[in-house]
XYZ file of C-alpha atoms in Angstrom:
737
model
C -59.964 -52.480 28.380
C -59.498 -56.074 28.450
C -61.306 -58.145 26.443
C -63.024 -59.484 28.734
C -64.468 -56.599 29.416
C -65.201 -55.170 25.684
C -66.518 -59.256 25.530
C -69.058 -58.467 28.754
C -69.840 -54.839 27.525
C -71.360 -56.567 24.414
C -73.395 -59.181 25.809
C -74.281 -56.473 27.897
C -75.523 -54.990 24.861
C -76.729 -57.041 22.697
C -79.178 -57.997 25.264
C -81.208 -54.125 24.937
C -80.151 -52.944 21.490
C -78.575 -55.556 19.240
C -78.466 -53.879 15.026
C -76.776 -51.087 17.518
C -74.303 -53.769 18.810
C -73.331 -55.049 15.316
C -72.664 -51.331 14.178
C -70.972 -50.890 17.207
C -68.970 -54.157 16.505
C -68.541 -52.936 12.666
C -67.972 -49.918 13.319
C -64.695 -51.684 15.466
C -63.941 -53.770 13.011
C -63.152 -50.963 9.974
C -61.228 -49.299 12.942
C -58.713 -51.407 12.698
C -57.948 -51.838 16.465
C -56.657 -55.776 17.058
C -57.229 -57.952 18.313
C -60.709 -58.387 17.057
C -60.575 -61.751 18.685
C -63.236 -60.591 21.563
C -65.066 -58.747 19.602
C -66.408 -61.727 17.287
C -66.540 -63.988 19.947
C -68.940 -61.647 21.520
C -70.675 -61.532 18.692
C -70.717 -65.397 17.990
C -70.800 -66.445 22.108
C -73.528 -64.304 23.636
C -76.979 -65.327 21.083
C -78.169 -67.904 19.537
C -78.017 -67.102 16.164
C -76.610 -64.204 15.918
C -73.703 -64.800 13.535
C -76.596 -65.177 11.104
C -77.524 -62.276 11.745
C -74.253 -59.862 12.592
C -73.307 -61.758 7.834
C -76.498 -60.055 7.823
C -75.226 -57.150 8.793
C -71.862 -58.062 7.924
C -72.904 -57.962 3.704
C -75.708 -55.003 4.059
C -72.593 -53.054 4.589
C -70.525 -54.372 1.930
C -73.381 -53.812 -0.684
C -72.673 -49.636 0.917
C -69.017 -49.588 0.925
C -69.465 -51.158 -2.240
C -71.767 -48.217 -3.489
C -69.404 -45.998 -2.499
C -66.864 -47.513 -3.977
C -68.523 -47.773 -7.211
C -68.937 -44.088 -6.963
C -65.934 -42.415 -6.633
C -64.566 -44.760 -9.015
C -66.470 -43.066 -11.058
C -65.733 -39.825 -10.290
C -62.401 -40.243 -11.110
C -62.325 -42.615 -14.424
C -61.740 -38.623 -16.195
C -58.776 -38.415 -13.921
C -56.923 -42.338 -14.157
C -58.339 -42.302 -18.330
C -56.856 -39.105 -18.320
C -53.389 -40.688 -16.335
C -52.654 -43.237 -18.641
C -52.668 -40.878 -21.512
C -50.368 -39.093 -20.420
C -47.864 -42.262 -18.935
C -48.707 -44.323 -22.539
C -47.335 -39.906 -23.812
C -44.537 -39.829 -21.086
C -43.510 -44.005 -22.682
C -41.823 -42.536 -25.320
C -39.838 -39.841 -23.132
C -39.449 -42.979 -20.659
C -37.508 -44.804 -23.130
C -34.843 -42.283 -24.112
C -34.224 -41.198 -21.089
C -33.634 -44.642 -20.223
C -31.334 -45.025 -23.234
C -29.575 -41.719 -22.082
C -29.497 -42.349 -18.742
C -27.456 -46.126 -19.748
C -25.155 -44.574 -22.043
C -25.066 -42.046 -18.637
C -24.263 -44.112 -16.504
C -21.710 -46.578 -18.380
C -19.689 -43.106 -19.149
C -19.850 -42.566 -15.676
C -19.399 -45.706 -14.506
C -15.998 -45.153 -17.524
C -14.842 -42.527 -16.222
C -16.005 -43.583 -12.257
C -13.429 -46.839 -12.694
C -10.567 -44.322 -12.810
C -11.220 -42.488 -10.015
C -12.364 -45.637 -7.897
C -8.623 -46.972 -9.409
C -7.576 -43.668 -7.609
C -9.859 -43.640 -4.582
C -8.282 -46.961 -3.912
C -5.199 -46.000 -4.169
C -6.069 -42.879 -2.098
C -6.998 -45.035 0.433
C -4.020 -47.599 0.420
C -1.607 -44.228 1.431
C -4.728 -42.897 3.358
C -3.877 -46.651 4.852
C 0.182 -46.765 4.685
C 0.097 -42.889 5.933
C -1.542 -44.364 8.583
C 0.212 -47.608 9.243
C 3.762 -45.025 8.890
C 2.534 -42.661 11.325
C 2.103 -45.502 13.886
C 5.486 -47.049 13.237
C 6.517 -43.309 13.704
C 5.312 -43.295 17.017
C 5.873 -46.697 17.967
C 9.380 -45.748 16.422
C 9.879 -43.115 18.252
C 8.723 -45.062 22.070
C 11.307 -47.432 20.884
C 14.058 -45.567 19.614
C 14.947 -44.679 22.861
C 15.216 -48.496 23.690
C 16.551 -49.516 20.841
C 19.715 -46.325 21.003
C 20.090 -46.392 24.806
C 20.818 -51.232 23.897
C 23.283 -49.860 20.773
C 24.829 -47.651 23.664
C 25.054 -50.373 26.478
C 26.755 -52.823 24.050
C 29.017 -49.935 23.039
C 30.080 -49.212 27.050
C 30.804 -53.222 26.263
C 32.579 -52.904 23.750
C 34.634 -49.825 25.500
C 35.665 -51.897 28.286
C 32.874 -49.350 30.491
C 31.500 -51.925 32.566
C 30.351 -49.679 35.447
C 29.187 -47.271 32.427
C 26.820 -50.155 31.845
C 25.850 -51.808 34.699
C 24.453 -48.007 35.095
C 22.888 -48.405 31.104
C 21.380 -50.998 32.437
C 18.913 -50.140 35.014
C 18.326 -47.024 32.682
C 16.889 -49.339 30.837
C 15.517 -51.649 33.097
C 13.122 -49.075 35.510
C 12.509 -46.486 33.087
C 12.686 -48.065 29.011
C 11.323 -51.508 28.913
C 8.069 -50.603 31.020
C 7.032 -48.438 27.934
C 8.361 -51.521 24.857
C 7.366 -54.124 27.363
C 4.649 -55.732 24.438
C 7.893 -55.883 21.976
C 8.741 -59.339 21.168
C 12.543 -57.682 21.046
C 11.541 -55.860 24.695
C 11.563 -59.523 26.075
C 14.484 -60.058 23.234
C 16.928 -57.942 25.184
C 15.788 -57.933 28.900
C 15.902 -61.998 28.670
C 19.771 -60.919 27.635
C 20.798 -58.699 30.194
C 21.112 -61.311 32.764
C 23.610 -62.842 30.688
C 25.118 -59.327 29.975
C 26.024 -58.842 33.781
C 27.465 -62.414 34.011
C 29.786 -61.378 31.392
C 30.622 -58.024 33.593
C 30.927 -60.323 36.765
C 34.152 -61.999 34.518
C 36.144 -59.360 32.743
C 36.080 -57.362 35.788
C 37.174 -60.391 37.448
C 39.693 -61.449 34.728
C 40.985 -57.297 34.974
C 41.449 -58.085 38.980
C 42.908 -61.272 37.904
C 45.290 -59.335 35.915
C 45.666 -55.978 38.030
C 46.443 -58.665 41.063
C 49.424 -59.789 38.788
C 50.784 -57.324 37.453
C 51.238 -55.693 40.965
C 52.523 -59.539 41.891
C 54.700 -58.803 40.007
C 55.924 -56.042 40.352
C 55.709 -55.361 43.805
C 59.444 -55.328 44.354
C 59.803 -52.145 41.927
C 57.274 -50.408 44.175
C 58.625 -50.966 47.002
C 62.168 -50.432 46.023
C 59.969 -46.466 44.565
C 59.042 -46.322 48.389
C 62.081 -47.298 49.852
C 64.112 -44.808 47.750
C 62.359 -42.144 49.261
C 61.866 -42.935 52.745
C 65.243 -42.844 52.276
C 65.756 -39.658 50.736
C 63.784 -37.993 53.029
C 65.432 -39.046 55.768
C 69.149 -38.432 54.688
C 67.385 -34.934 53.716
C 66.297 -34.545 58.015
C 69.513 -35.986 59.441
C 71.938 -33.497 56.593
C 69.453 -30.646 58.146
C 69.461 -31.822 61.204
C 73.595 -31.720 61.863
C 73.652 -28.576 59.627
C 71.230 -27.124 62.242
C 73.939 -28.867 65.730
C 76.540 -27.796 63.585
C 75.090 -23.739 64.149
C 73.829 -24.272 67.825
C 77.471 -26.112 68.662
C 79.708 -23.355 66.768
C 81.895 -27.033 65.263
C 82.208 -30.259 64.991
C 82.960 -32.299 68.908
C 84.136 -34.977 67.133
C 87.744 -36.187 67.339
C 88.772 -37.431 64.249
C 85.876 -37.186 62.075
C 85.620 -38.154 58.780
C 82.199 -35.840 58.409
C 83.777 -32.056 59.183
C 81.779 -28.691 59.130
C 82.222 -28.070 55.453
C 81.425 -31.273 54.233
C 78.055 -31.246 56.021
C 77.411 -27.372 54.442
C 78.560 -30.478 51.073
C 76.083 -32.618 51.141
C 73.473 -29.874 53.184
C 73.284 -28.191 49.514
C 74.176 -31.167 47.258
C 70.660 -32.513 48.794
C 68.265 -29.329 48.506
C 70.030 -29.634 45.150
C 68.975 -33.407 44.586
C 65.967 -32.466 45.952
C 64.992 -29.727 43.778
C 66.121 -31.358 40.527
C 63.770 -34.561 41.801
C 60.901 -32.829 42.376
C 59.450 -33.208 39.727
C 60.243 -36.898 39.355
C 59.209 -37.949 42.585
C 57.163 -40.433 41.483
C 53.390 -41.839 43.268
C 52.517 -45.245 43.735
C 49.478 -44.308 41.776
C 52.195 -43.161 39.000
C 53.651 -46.968 38.764
C 50.402 -48.432 39.120
C 46.385 -49.024 37.375
C 44.248 -49.112 40.000
C 41.078 -48.792 37.015
C 40.405 -52.728 37.652
C 40.237 -52.272 41.840
C 37.661 -49.280 40.654
C 35.977 -51.007 38.109
C 35.656 -53.827 39.482
C 34.705 -53.081 43.512
C 31.560 -50.557 41.556
C 30.253 -53.795 39.231
C 30.096 -56.116 42.667
C 28.766 -52.769 43.984
C 25.528 -52.513 41.062
C 24.749 -55.694 41.235
C 24.227 -56.140 44.708
C 27.374 -58.705 45.789
C 29.906 -56.787 46.908
C 30.835 -59.540 50.226
C 31.923 -61.609 47.984
C 34.258 -59.383 45.894
C 35.465 -57.856 49.229
C 36.088 -61.942 50.367
C 37.967 -62.619 47.002
C 40.442 -60.041 47.477
C 41.142 -60.339 50.397
C 41.336 -63.988 50.730
C 43.663 -63.401 46.968
C 45.732 -60.866 49.122
C 45.914 -63.227 51.990
C 47.972 -65.489 49.407
C 50.138 -63.216 47.830
C 51.435 -61.682 50.761
C 52.736 -65.674 52.094
C 53.951 -66.297 49.054
C 55.569 -62.162 49.531
C 57.016 -63.051 52.677
C 58.491 -66.497 51.652
C 61.946 -65.774 51.445
C 64.284 -67.052 49.448
C 67.570 -69.922 50.714
C 69.988 -67.952 49.390
C 68.421 -64.788 49.909
C 71.538 -64.047 52.788
C 74.372 -64.802 50.653
C 73.802 -61.172 49.318
C 72.618 -57.971 50.070
C 70.134 -57.471 46.885
C 68.416 -60.970 48.204
C 67.631 -59.219 51.119
C 66.249 -55.746 49.471
C 64.417 -57.642 46.768
C 62.801 -59.660 49.980
C 62.125 -56.038 51.760
C 61.071 -54.748 48.592
C 58.954 -57.227 47.965
C 56.907 -56.753 50.981
C 56.974 -53.196 51.149
C 55.220 -52.701 47.599
C 52.752 -55.683 49.512
C 51.753 -53.541 51.577
C 52.086 -50.152 50.027
C 49.417 -50.921 47.673
C 47.158 -51.981 50.534
C 47.232 -48.766 52.092
C 46.486 -46.884 48.569
C 43.258 -49.227 48.835
C 42.452 -48.410 52.293
C 42.404 -44.448 51.658
C 40.532 -44.685 47.802
C 37.847 -46.980 48.559
C 35.642 -47.534 51.659
C 35.349 -50.689 53.011
C 37.586 -53.408 50.792
C 40.048 -53.176 53.126
C 39.709 -52.007 56.687
C 42.154 -50.826 59.282
C 41.918 -53.588 61.218
C 42.110 -55.887 57.557
C 45.877 -54.509 56.955
C 46.286 -54.582 60.562
C 46.107 -58.123 61.355
C 47.617 -58.993 57.913
C 50.578 -56.422 59.022
C 51.219 -58.277 62.272
C 50.551 -62.172 60.519
C 53.815 -60.222 57.690
C 55.884 -59.228 60.831
C 56.213 -62.198 62.740
C 57.420 -64.135 59.261
C 59.785 -60.890 58.722
C 60.988 -61.340 62.136
C 61.679 -65.087 61.704
C 62.255 -65.076 58.104
C 65.386 -62.861 58.969
C 65.995 -64.119 62.447
C 66.991 -67.599 60.095
C 68.757 -66.006 57.518
C 70.681 -63.640 59.377
C 71.997 -66.148 61.724
C 73.790 -67.250 58.526
C 75.374 -63.941 57.714
C 79.501 -63.723 59.036
C 80.230 -60.460 56.815
C 79.945 -57.589 58.868
C 79.475 -55.281 56.001
C 76.356 -58.010 54.993
C 75.535 -57.094 58.055
C 75.203 -52.949 58.297
C 73.449 -53.541 54.500
C 70.819 -56.044 56.571
C 71.000 -53.214 59.360
C 69.987 -50.428 57.516
C 67.671 -51.854 55.126
C 65.677 -53.053 57.790
C 65.844 -49.296 59.777
C 65.182 -47.751 55.773
C 62.043 -50.557 55.669
C 61.163 -50.006 59.369
C 61.071 -46.273 58.143
C 59.141 -47.119 55.500
C 56.135 -49.414 56.753
C 56.054 -46.214 59.731
C 55.824 -44.188 57.020
C 52.690 -45.974 56.309
C 50.923 -46.494 59.615
C 52.216 -49.829 60.025
C 53.901 -50.191 63.588
C 57.533 -51.321 63.448
C 58.799 -51.711 66.694
C 59.477 -55.082 67.065
C 61.490 -54.738 64.129
C 63.691 -52.725 66.168
C 63.700 -54.781 69.103
C 64.924 -57.944 66.390
C 68.244 -54.949 65.308
C 68.844 -55.576 68.683
C 69.865 -59.193 68.588
C 71.144 -58.941 65.124
C 73.090 -56.214 65.976
C 74.944 -58.719 68.752
C 75.134 -60.914 66.264
C 76.888 -58.021 64.179
C 78.842 -57.064 66.950
C 80.563 -60.371 66.998
C 80.904 -61.133 63.181
C 82.760 -58.203 63.680
C 84.515 -59.046 65.854
C 85.437 -62.583 64.441
C 86.689 -59.351 61.263
C 88.784 -57.850 64.344
C 89.914 -60.833 65.154
C 91.638 -61.757 61.617
C 93.286 -57.721 62.087
C 94.614 -58.196 64.663
C 96.514 -61.136 64.082
C 97.005 -59.513 60.318
C 98.925 -56.584 62.587
C 100.660 -59.304 64.931
C 102.344 -61.238 61.764
C 103.309 -57.756 60.408
C 105.324 -56.653 63.518
C 109.356 -57.079 63.396
C 108.336 -56.552 68.124
C 110.910 -53.925 67.792
C 110.557 -50.175 69.793
C 109.367 -47.524 65.873
C 112.829 -46.209 64.585
C 112.060 -42.292 64.480
C 114.653 -40.247 62.063
C 112.725 -36.865 61.966
C 110.036 -34.568 63.248
C 107.390 -35.163 59.907
C 108.157 -39.424 61.269
C 107.236 -38.512 65.174
C 104.999 -37.157 64.241
C 102.910 -39.225 61.833
C 103.163 -41.681 65.317
C 102.416 -39.386 67.285
C 98.842 -38.284 65.863
C 98.422 -42.202 64.865
C 99.306 -43.094 68.719
C 97.923 -41.254 71.655
C 101.978 -41.914 73.098
C 103.668 -39.027 75.656
C 107.344 -38.876 76.692
C 109.174 -35.505 77.678
C 112.639 -37.089 77.656
C 111.103 -38.664 74.840
C 110.191 -35.444 72.994
C 114.005 -34.076 74.544
C 115.525 -36.252 72.373
C 117.554 -35.643 69.347
C 116.544 -37.860 66.611
C 117.205 -40.640 64.810
C 115.176 -41.977 67.892
C 112.907 -44.763 69.351
C 109.396 -44.735 70.453
C 109.560 -47.683 72.886
C 106.340 -50.240 70.939
C 106.631 -51.645 68.185
C 104.269 -50.216 64.787
C 101.005 -52.727 66.509
C 100.398 -50.498 68.637
C 99.762 -47.838 67.114
C 97.409 -49.872 64.184
C 96.037 -51.508 66.953
C 95.282 -48.376 68.564
C 93.393 -47.291 65.125
C 91.397 -49.984 64.824
C 90.179 -50.244 67.758
C 89.298 -47.105 66.857
C 88.044 -48.292 62.955
C 85.802 -51.003 65.880
C 84.232 -48.300 67.579
C 83.296 -46.628 64.115
C 81.903 -49.881 62.547
C 80.007 -50.506 65.913
C 78.683 -47.459 66.204
C 77.214 -47.394 62.181
C 74.750 -50.346 63.323
C 73.824 -48.286 66.213
C 72.402 -45.224 63.808
C 69.010 -44.455 62.673
C 67.560 -47.180 65.815
C 65.824 -44.408 67.482
C 68.126 -44.602 71.133
C 68.973 -42.126 73.197
C 72.981 -40.980 73.310
C 72.993 -42.902 76.679
C 71.979 -45.805 74.331
C 74.091 -45.678 72.228
C 77.784 -45.073 74.481
C 77.325 -47.722 76.704
C 75.816 -49.806 73.407
C 79.187 -48.482 72.375
C 81.185 -49.538 75.370
C 79.633 -53.151 75.831
C 81.292 -54.211 72.527
C 84.630 -52.426 72.938
C 84.664 -54.049 76.032
C 84.060 -57.003 74.383
C 86.681 -55.950 71.386
C 89.645 -55.488 74.467
C 88.462 -58.650 77.117
C 87.689 -61.254 75.016
C 89.165 -60.037 70.590
C 92.556 -58.802 71.405
C 92.514 -61.036 74.942
C 92.515 -63.511 73.519
C 94.746 -62.821 69.293
C 97.507 -61.789 72.328
C 97.413 -65.230 74.458
C 97.067 -66.916 71.325
C 100.605 -65.500 69.725
C 102.806 -64.940 73.460
C 102.037 -69.593 73.098
C 103.294 -69.768 69.138
C 106.690 -70.628 69.327
C 108.311 -69.279 67.272
C 107.663 -66.417 69.446
C 110.602 -65.132 71.210
C 112.182 -63.984 74.389
C 112.914 -60.532 72.729
C 109.434 -60.748 70.857
C 107.853 -61.322 74.984
C 109.557 -58.208 75.606
C 107.970 -56.067 73.021
C 104.741 -57.468 73.434
C 105.018 -56.690 77.166
C 106.181 -53.181 77.197
C 103.415 -53.341 73.756
C 100.642 -54.037 75.972
C 101.340 -51.704 78.624
C 100.934 -48.549 76.437
C 97.805 -50.039 75.178
C 96.870 -50.275 78.669
C 97.576 -46.464 79.130
C 96.109 -45.503 75.546
C 92.419 -47.272 77.423
C 92.117 -44.165 78.537
C 91.727 -42.040 75.122
C 89.142 -44.569 73.871
C 87.043 -43.499 76.484
C 87.457 -40.038 75.951
C 87.092 -40.990 72.153
C 83.382 -42.511 73.311
C 82.411 -39.808 74.861
C 83.047 -37.848 72.445
C 81.123 -38.970 70.307
C 78.224 -39.701 71.974
C 78.361 -36.832 74.335
C 78.041 -39.239 77.508
C 80.300 -38.055 80.629
C 82.607 -40.980 82.273
C 81.438 -39.372 85.173
C 77.286 -41.534 84.840
C 76.759 -43.222 87.044
C 75.326 -45.825 84.556
C 78.422 -45.019 82.026
C 80.593 -48.681 81.645
C 84.330 -48.278 82.031
C 85.947 -50.405 79.069
C 88.636 -53.294 80.720
C 92.079 -52.363 79.051
C 93.158 -52.583 82.316
C 92.001 -55.964 83.381
C 92.676 -57.829 79.344
C 96.494 -56.449 79.072
C 97.700 -57.315 82.705
C 96.561 -61.204 81.643
C 98.233 -60.972 78.818
C 101.103 -59.316 80.448
C 101.639 -61.913 82.188
C 100.936 -64.972 80.480
C 103.852 -62.777 79.231
C 105.345 -62.655 81.641
C 105.578 -66.612 82.610
C 106.141 -67.185 79.035
C 109.404 -65.193 79.054
C 110.370 -67.676 82.806
C 109.222 -70.594 80.773
C 111.005 -69.898 77.859
C 114.349 -68.101 79.537
C 114.352 -71.237 81.203
C 114.312 -73.687 78.161
C 116.854 -72.104 76.956
C 119.238 -72.310 80.105
C 118.219 -76.346 79.722
C 119.491 -76.352 76.222
C 122.674 -74.100 77.222
C 123.424 -76.734 80.324
C 122.374 -79.976 77.735
C 125.993 -78.487 76.362
C 127.383 -79.687 79.888
C 130.771 -82.651 79.686
C 131.713 -82.012 82.470
C 134.683 -85.730 83.177
C 133.922 -86.365 86.399
C 137.061 -88.175 86.893
C 139.753 -85.607 86.300
C 142.291 -85.595 87.811
C 142.854 -81.612 87.752
C 140.141 -78.675 86.515
C 141.271 -76.340 83.662
C 141.833 -73.757 85.573
C 138.295 -71.810 84.018
C 134.446 -71.718 84.087
C 133.188 -74.423 81.094
C 132.385 -73.264 78.483
C 128.351 -73.662 78.193
C 128.139 -71.712 80.990
C 130.360 -68.657 79.991
C 127.921 -69.377 77.151
C 125.545 -69.112 78.856
C 126.018 -65.805 81.209
C 126.311 -63.916 77.855
C 123.104 -64.942 76.644
C 121.736 -64.088 79.661
C 123.102 -60.637 80.190
C 121.976 -59.778 77.054
C 118.751 -60.777 77.637
C 118.320 -59.240 80.363
C 120.069 -56.110 78.498
C 116.681 -56.765 76.837
C 114.727 -56.598 79.747
C 116.027 -53.262 81.356
C 112.869 -51.659 79.261
C 110.476 -53.561 81.230
C 109.253 -53.208 84.280
C 111.833 -53.242 86.742
C 109.209 -55.691 88.591
C 109.133 -58.156 85.816
C 112.877 -57.860 84.717
C 114.461 -58.463 88.273
C 111.555 -61.647 88.145
C 112.799 -63.582 85.593
C 116.672 -63.326 85.949
C 115.692 -64.562 89.953
C 113.873 -66.945 88.799
C 116.663 -68.086 85.338
C 119.196 -67.937 88.651
C 117.087 -70.136 91.192
C 116.666 -72.120 87.587
C 120.260 -72.803 86.539
C 120.954 -73.347 90.336
C 118.964 -76.578 90.320
C 120.088 -77.169 86.734
C 123.245 -77.569 88.106
C 122.516 -79.410 91.221
C 120.616 -81.963 89.735
C 124.076 -82.424 87.759
C 125.473 -83.415 90.774
C 122.350 -85.914 91.793
C 121.832 -87.598 88.916
C 122.180 -91.100 89.829
C 124.413 -92.380 87.423
C 126.787 -89.936 88.467
C 128.916 -92.611 90.929
C 131.825 -90.638 92.004
C 133.425 -87.041 91.210
C 136.561 -86.697 91.612
C 138.459 -83.279 92.757
C 139.544 -82.449 89.276
C 136.443 -82.385 88.592
C 134.277 -80.501 92.081
C 137.655 -78.030 91.239
C 136.437 -76.979 88.107
C 132.667 -77.679 88.928
C 133.277 -74.896 92.166
C 135.040 -72.511 89.067
C 131.171 -72.849 87.176
C 130.341 -71.570 90.297
C 132.094 -68.844 90.983
C 130.872 -67.816 87.408
C 127.593 -67.885 88.648
C 127.976 -65.642 91.524
C 130.425 -63.277 89.977
C 127.245 -62.734 87.580
C 124.648 -62.741 89.945
C 126.526 -60.103 92.040
C 127.149 -58.278 88.555
C 123.105 -56.959 89.811
C 122.376 -57.819 85.612
C 119.017 -56.533 86.800
C 118.803 -52.728 89.049
C 116.813 -52.816 92.262
C 117.657 -56.247 93.582
C 118.417 -55.358 97.789
C 121.940 -56.997 98.607
C 123.246 -60.199 98.070
C 119.457 -61.049 97.317
C 120.141 -62.059 93.865
C 122.946 -64.425 94.780
C 121.492 -66.541 97.420
C 120.075 -67.843 94.198
C 122.763 -69.763 94.369
C 123.526 -70.162 98.617
C 121.848 -74.635 97.749
C 124.857 -75.008 95.032
C 126.898 -73.895 96.888
C 126.088 -75.448 100.262
C 125.763 -78.770 97.912
C 129.137 -78.506 96.407
C 130.955 -78.254 99.781
C 129.057 -81.398 100.786
C 129.775 -82.841 97.975
C 133.663 -82.046 98.588
C 133.882 -82.686 102.116
C-alpha cells in the first residue's frame, strides 16, 4: 500500500479505536518496514495531542522491552561468564598459537620467496613461450612471403626477369594480402614498381644489345642463308641434269663443256657434300640468340605494355633496314661489295621472318611485306645505279648470280622477288653491252695478230685441228695432197670460236632466270646478232680503213668475210642445239650474218678500188715524159711497165676473190689508168707535144691495151676490158692529128 493510502487508513482507525491504532503503529515500526514517515505523520497529524499519547505508548513499550532484555540477560549471564572464562583460558594458547602462526608465516614467507622467484620465472617463461608461439605463427605466415621475395631477388640477380614478374604477381595476389599489416610488407609493396621499371629498363637494354648484335652479324646470317639456298639449288639443278641425261640418253649440246660423265661426277660430289654437311647445316637459331627478344616481349606483355614494345621494335628495325639498304660508294668496284650488301639484307629479313613465325604479333605479315616492298624499291634503285658503272662482264655476271641467289633465298622465305628478275633483264642488256665491248677488244686483238695469209697445213693432224675449230667444207681441198692451204686466214677460226664463246657467255646470264627455252633462244640470237651487226662489223670496218692494210690484206679480208658468212648457219645450229628450239619456229630470230659480212665486204671492195687507184696514181706520178722529144725510145715507159707488172701480180691475188669483185676491180683500175693518162694530155701546162712524144705515149697506150687484152682477170666477155682505153685512144688520135 502506498504511503498516502496508509496515512488515510490510520486516520480512520484513530477515530474508532486510538489505543489499538497506536499498538499497530508500534508493531509496524518494530517490523522495520521502511519508510515509516507516513506512519508517524498519521500519528502526529490526524488528532491533537496524539503524539503525546503516542510517546506514552512508546515509553511503555520500551519499558516492556527492557524488562524482557533484562530477563534474557539474567537467563544467559552464567553462560556469558563461562564463555569469558573459557576465553581467558584460551588466551594463553592463542598467544602461543599467534607466535607459532607468526613463525610459520615467517617460514612460509621465506620458503615462498624462492617459489615466487621461480613462479615469476615460470610466468616469464610462459609469457615468452606464448610470445614465441605467436612469433612462430606470424613467422610461418611471413616466411613464405620472405621466401618468395628472396626468390624474386635471386631471379633478378640471375636475369630471369620473366619469372621475376610472375613471382611479383604471386606476391601481390597471394602473399602480400596475408601480411599487409606489417611494415616490411609495405616496403616490399612500394619496391615492386621500381623493380618492374628496372626489369623494363634491363630488358630494353638487352633488346638494344640484341639489335646492335644482329646489325653487326646480319651479313653472317645472310651469308649462311644464301649458301644454303645455293647448295639446295645446285643440288636440284644437278639432279635435273641427271634426270634429263637419263631421259634423253645423251647430252644434246654441241661441244658441251659438261659432258654426261662430268654430270655424274658433279652429282656424286653433290650427294657426298650433302652427306658431309648434313650435320653442319646451320639455322638462324644457331647463329642468333633470340632470347632477349622473347624475354622482352614476355616482360612487356606481363606488364601490359606490349604495344609500346612492338612499336619500339618495329621503329628500330626500320631504322636498321635503312642503314642496311644504304650501299657503300665503291660497292660496284668488286663483287665482294655486292655480296656484303646482299648478305646484310638477307640476314635482316631472315631475322624478321624468324621473329614473324616464333612470336605472336611482334611483327605481322603485313608489316614484313611493307618493309620488304620499301626495301625492294631501294635495292632496285641501288642496283640499277651501281650496276651502270660496271664495265667488266665477269663482274656483271657475278652480280647477276648474286641477285639470283639473293632472290631465290628470299623467295624461299616467302618474299615476292618478281621485280628483281625484271631488273635482271635490264642488267642483261648492260651485260650484253659489256660483253660487246669486251669482244670488240678480242676481235681487235685477233685482227692485229692475223697475218692475212691463207692457213698453211702440212699434215692431217693440222687439218683436223683447223676443222675442229671452224666448220669448213671443201671437197676439192680435201682431195689435195699435203702441204696445202685453207683459203681463209687464222682470224676466221679464231673469230668463229670467239662468237661461240660469246654465245656461251650470253647463255650464262640467261641461266637461272626462270625463263623458257624459247625466251632464252630469242635472247641468245638477239645478243649474237648485236655481236655480228654492231661489234664485229664495226671492227671489220675499222680494220678495213686502217692505213697499213694493203690490197693483199683487203683481198684476204673479203675472203674471210665470205667464209664467216657461210658459217652463220652453223652458229644458228649451235644455238638451236643449246636451247632445243627449232629454227622453223615462227618466232625464232635469224642471225644477220649475211647482211653483216655483206656490208663489210662491200666496204672492203670499195677500199680495194680506192687503194688500187691510189697505187696507180703513185706509179703515174713517176711518169716523166719529154713532150718535146724528136724520137721515141722504142719501148714503153718504165713506170708504166712497173705499173702493169704490179697490176698483173695484184690481179693474180684477186683470183681468190669472187669473180665479180675481181672483174670490177680490174675494170676500175683500167678505167682509172686511162683517165690518169688522159689527164696528162689535158694538162693546162702542156703547151705543145712533139710527134716523138706522141709516138712514145702511143707505145704506153699499146701496152695498156695489150694488158687489157691479156685477160688479167678471167670472166670478161670479148673486148670489154679494152673498151676502158678506147676514149684514151681516140683522144690520142685527135692529139696526133
